[in-house]
GROMACS .gro file of C-alpha atoms in nm:
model
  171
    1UNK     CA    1  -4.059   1.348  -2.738
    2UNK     CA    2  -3.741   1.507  -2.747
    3UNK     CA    3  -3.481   1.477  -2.474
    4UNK     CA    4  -3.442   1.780  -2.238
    5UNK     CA    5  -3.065   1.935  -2.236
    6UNK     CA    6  -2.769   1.734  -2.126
    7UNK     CA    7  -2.618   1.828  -1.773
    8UNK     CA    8  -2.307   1.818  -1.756
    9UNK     CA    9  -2.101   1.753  -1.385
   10UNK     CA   10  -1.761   1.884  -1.348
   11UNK     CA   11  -1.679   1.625  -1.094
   12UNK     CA   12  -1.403   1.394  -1.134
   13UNK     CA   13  -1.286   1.074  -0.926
   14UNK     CA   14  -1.001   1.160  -0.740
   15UNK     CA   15  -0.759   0.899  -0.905
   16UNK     CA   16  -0.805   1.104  -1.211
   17UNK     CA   17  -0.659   1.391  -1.078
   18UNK     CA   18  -0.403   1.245  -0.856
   19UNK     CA   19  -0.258   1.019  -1.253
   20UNK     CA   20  -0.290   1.384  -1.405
   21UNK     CA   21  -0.050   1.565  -1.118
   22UNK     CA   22   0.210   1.201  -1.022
   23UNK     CA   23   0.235   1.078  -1.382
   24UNK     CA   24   0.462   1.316  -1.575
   25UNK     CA   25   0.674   1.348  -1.254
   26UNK     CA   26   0.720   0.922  -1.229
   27UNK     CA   27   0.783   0.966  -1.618
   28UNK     CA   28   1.055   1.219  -1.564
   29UNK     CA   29   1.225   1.056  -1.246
   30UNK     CA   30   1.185   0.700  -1.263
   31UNK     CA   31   1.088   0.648  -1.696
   32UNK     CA   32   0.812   0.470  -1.584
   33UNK     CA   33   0.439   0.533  -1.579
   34UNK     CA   34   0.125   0.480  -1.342
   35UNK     CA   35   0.030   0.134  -1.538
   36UNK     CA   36   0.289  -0.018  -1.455
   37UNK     CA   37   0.261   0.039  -1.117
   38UNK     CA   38  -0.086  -0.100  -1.075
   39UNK     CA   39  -0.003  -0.365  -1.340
   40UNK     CA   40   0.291  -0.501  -1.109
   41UNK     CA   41   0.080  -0.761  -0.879
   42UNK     CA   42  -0.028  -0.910  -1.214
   43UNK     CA   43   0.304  -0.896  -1.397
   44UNK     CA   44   0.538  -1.081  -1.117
   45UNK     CA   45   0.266  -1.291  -0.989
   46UNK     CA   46   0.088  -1.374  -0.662
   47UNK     CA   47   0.405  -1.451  -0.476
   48UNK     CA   48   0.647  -1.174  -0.567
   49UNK     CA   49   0.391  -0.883  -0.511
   50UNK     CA   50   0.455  -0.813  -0.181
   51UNK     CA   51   0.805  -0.817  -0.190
   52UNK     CA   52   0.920  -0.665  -0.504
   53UNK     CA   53   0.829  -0.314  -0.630
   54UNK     CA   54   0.992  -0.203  -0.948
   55UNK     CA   55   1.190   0.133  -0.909
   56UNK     CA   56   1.266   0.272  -1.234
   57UNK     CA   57   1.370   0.200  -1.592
   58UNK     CA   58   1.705   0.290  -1.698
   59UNK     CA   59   1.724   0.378  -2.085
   60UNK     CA   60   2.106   0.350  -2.204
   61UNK     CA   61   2.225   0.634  -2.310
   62UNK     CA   62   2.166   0.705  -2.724
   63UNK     CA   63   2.552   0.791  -2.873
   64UNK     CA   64   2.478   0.829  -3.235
   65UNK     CA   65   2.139   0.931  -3.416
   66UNK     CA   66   2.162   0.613  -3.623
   67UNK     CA   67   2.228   0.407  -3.329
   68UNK     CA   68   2.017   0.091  -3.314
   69UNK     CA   69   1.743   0.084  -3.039
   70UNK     CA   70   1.862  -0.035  -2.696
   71UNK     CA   71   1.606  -0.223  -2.436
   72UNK     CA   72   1.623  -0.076  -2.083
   73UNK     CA   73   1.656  -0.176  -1.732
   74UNK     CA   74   1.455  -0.240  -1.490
   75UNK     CA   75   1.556  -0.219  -1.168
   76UNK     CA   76   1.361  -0.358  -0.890
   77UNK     CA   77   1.341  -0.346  -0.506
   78UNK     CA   78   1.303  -0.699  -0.359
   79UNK     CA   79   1.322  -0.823   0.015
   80UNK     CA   80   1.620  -1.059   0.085
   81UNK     CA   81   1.484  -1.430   0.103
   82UNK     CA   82   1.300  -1.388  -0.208
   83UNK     CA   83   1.588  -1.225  -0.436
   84UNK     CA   84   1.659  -1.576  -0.516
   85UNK     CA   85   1.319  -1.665  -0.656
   86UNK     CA   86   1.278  -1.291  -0.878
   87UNK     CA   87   1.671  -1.380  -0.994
   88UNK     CA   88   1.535  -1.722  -1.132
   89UNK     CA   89   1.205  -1.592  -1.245
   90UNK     CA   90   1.375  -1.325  -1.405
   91UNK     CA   91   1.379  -1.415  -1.773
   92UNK     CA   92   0.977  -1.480  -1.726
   93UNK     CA   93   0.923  -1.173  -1.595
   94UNK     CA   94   1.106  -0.980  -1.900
   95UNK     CA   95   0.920  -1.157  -2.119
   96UNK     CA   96   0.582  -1.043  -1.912
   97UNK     CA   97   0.745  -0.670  -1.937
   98UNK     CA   98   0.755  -0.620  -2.271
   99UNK     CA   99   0.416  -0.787  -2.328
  100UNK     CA  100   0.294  -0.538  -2.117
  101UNK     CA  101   0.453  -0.268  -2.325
  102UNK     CA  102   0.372  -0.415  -2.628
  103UNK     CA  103   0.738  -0.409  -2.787
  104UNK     CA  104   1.082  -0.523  -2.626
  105UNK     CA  105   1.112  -0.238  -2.399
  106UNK     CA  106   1.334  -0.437  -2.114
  107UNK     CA  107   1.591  -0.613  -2.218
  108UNK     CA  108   1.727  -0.735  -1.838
  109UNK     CA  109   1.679  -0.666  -1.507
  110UNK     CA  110   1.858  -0.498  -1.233
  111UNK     CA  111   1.788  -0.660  -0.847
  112UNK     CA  112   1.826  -0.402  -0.527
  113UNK     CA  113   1.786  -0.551  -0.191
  114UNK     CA  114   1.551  -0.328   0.027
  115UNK     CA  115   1.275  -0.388   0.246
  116UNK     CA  116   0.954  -0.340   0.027
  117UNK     CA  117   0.691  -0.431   0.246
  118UNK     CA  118   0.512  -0.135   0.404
  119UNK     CA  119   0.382  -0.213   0.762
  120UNK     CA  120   0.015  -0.066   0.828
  121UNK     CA  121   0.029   0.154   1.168
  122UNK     CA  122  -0.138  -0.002   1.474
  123UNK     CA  123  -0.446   0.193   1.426
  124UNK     CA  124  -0.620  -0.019   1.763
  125UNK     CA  125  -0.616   0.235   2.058
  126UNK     CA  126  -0.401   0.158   2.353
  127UNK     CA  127  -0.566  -0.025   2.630
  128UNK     CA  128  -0.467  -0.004   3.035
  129UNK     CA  129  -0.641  -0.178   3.232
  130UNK     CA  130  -0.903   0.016   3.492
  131UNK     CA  131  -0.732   0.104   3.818
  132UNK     CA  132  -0.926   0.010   4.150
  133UNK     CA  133  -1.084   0.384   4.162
  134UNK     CA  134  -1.197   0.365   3.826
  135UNK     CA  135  -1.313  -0.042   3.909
  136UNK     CA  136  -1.520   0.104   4.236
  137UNK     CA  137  -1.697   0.383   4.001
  138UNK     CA  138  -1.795   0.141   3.735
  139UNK     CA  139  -1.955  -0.113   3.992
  140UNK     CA  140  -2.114   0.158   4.162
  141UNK     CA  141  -2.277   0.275   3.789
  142UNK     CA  142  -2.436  -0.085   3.755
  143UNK     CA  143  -2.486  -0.202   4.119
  144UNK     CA  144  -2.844  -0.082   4.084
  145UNK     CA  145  -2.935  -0.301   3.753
  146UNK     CA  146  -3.124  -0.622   3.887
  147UNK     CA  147  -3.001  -0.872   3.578
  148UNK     CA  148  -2.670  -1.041   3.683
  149UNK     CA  149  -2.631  -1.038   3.290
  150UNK     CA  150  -2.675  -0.716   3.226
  151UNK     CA  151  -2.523  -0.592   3.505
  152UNK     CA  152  -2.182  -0.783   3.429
  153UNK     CA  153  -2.175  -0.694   3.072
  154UNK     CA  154  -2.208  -0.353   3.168
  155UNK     CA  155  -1.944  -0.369   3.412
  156UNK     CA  156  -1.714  -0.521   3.119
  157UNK     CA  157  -1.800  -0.275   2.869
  158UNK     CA  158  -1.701  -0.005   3.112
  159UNK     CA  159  -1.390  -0.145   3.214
  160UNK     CA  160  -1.375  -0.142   2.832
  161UNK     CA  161  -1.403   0.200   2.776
  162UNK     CA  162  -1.221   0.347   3.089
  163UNK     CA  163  -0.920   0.087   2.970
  164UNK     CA  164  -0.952   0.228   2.614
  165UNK     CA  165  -0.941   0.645   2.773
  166UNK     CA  166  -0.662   0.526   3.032
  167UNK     CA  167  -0.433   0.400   2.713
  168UNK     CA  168  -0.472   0.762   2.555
  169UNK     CA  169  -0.313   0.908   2.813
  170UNK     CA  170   0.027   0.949   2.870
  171UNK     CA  171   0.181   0.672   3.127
   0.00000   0.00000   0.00000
């Protein structure tokens, strides 16, 4: 039985294209690349990954053609309490670097005190509580429901809700 013809999809994961567009610029600006990006969290270790991101690797500048090869820099955005732990970690974390890149690639590292860690936005909606107008017409929607139960979730589910529309608008 021979197999019918292949199809082929054109669809790609979006990562894909996103690596294919960010990677040449982070090569050009910063002389890194996307795997070392994601490889970071692994690289420095559960405790440094949330407070140290590295920025970019600084190649020396090449004088002569027969100049010997010269290891970069890395230099790296860390959170103030925890400088102190990357700066004693830091010979580690060179070594982890150029086992990453297979060859010595960083010879030191460069520390830069910034805030790293990226607060997620409050995506909850803003809550007021129901006014006694809005109380009234809530209690009047239930006061016909014969369960107590019922009745008094109801009435807290729509304090609920008209709390949840009262927050959206402006104070």
């Amino acid at each position: 039985m021979a197999a019918g013809p292949t199809r082929r999809t054109w669809a790609r994961q979006v990562g894909e294209l996103t690596a294919a567009l960010v990677e040449p610029v982070l090569a050009r600006k910063a002389g890194m690349s996307l795997g070392l990006l994601s490889a970071w969290p692994e690289i420095v270790g559960p405790r440094l990954a949330g407070v140290t991101r590295p920025e970019r690797l600084q190649w020396p500048p090449q004088r002569y053609e027969d100049e010997p090869f010269r290891p970069a820099t890395l230099i790296v955005a860390c959170e103030g309490a925890d400088v102190l732990r990357l700066q004693h970690e830091s010979g580690e974390l060179v070594q982890r670097l150029n086992a990453f890149f297979g060859y010595h690639a960083v010879g030191s590292l460069r520390i830069v005190q910034r805030a790293v860690a990226v607060t997620p936005p409050d995506r909850k909606p803003a809550w007021r509580a129901p006014d006694s107008v809005q109380q009234k017409r809530i209690e009047e929607a239930v006061s016909r429901i014969e369960s107590d139960r019922l009745r008094k979730a109801l009435e807290r589910y729509g304090a609920c809700v008209m709390g949840r529309n009262n927050g959206r608008q402006d104070p």
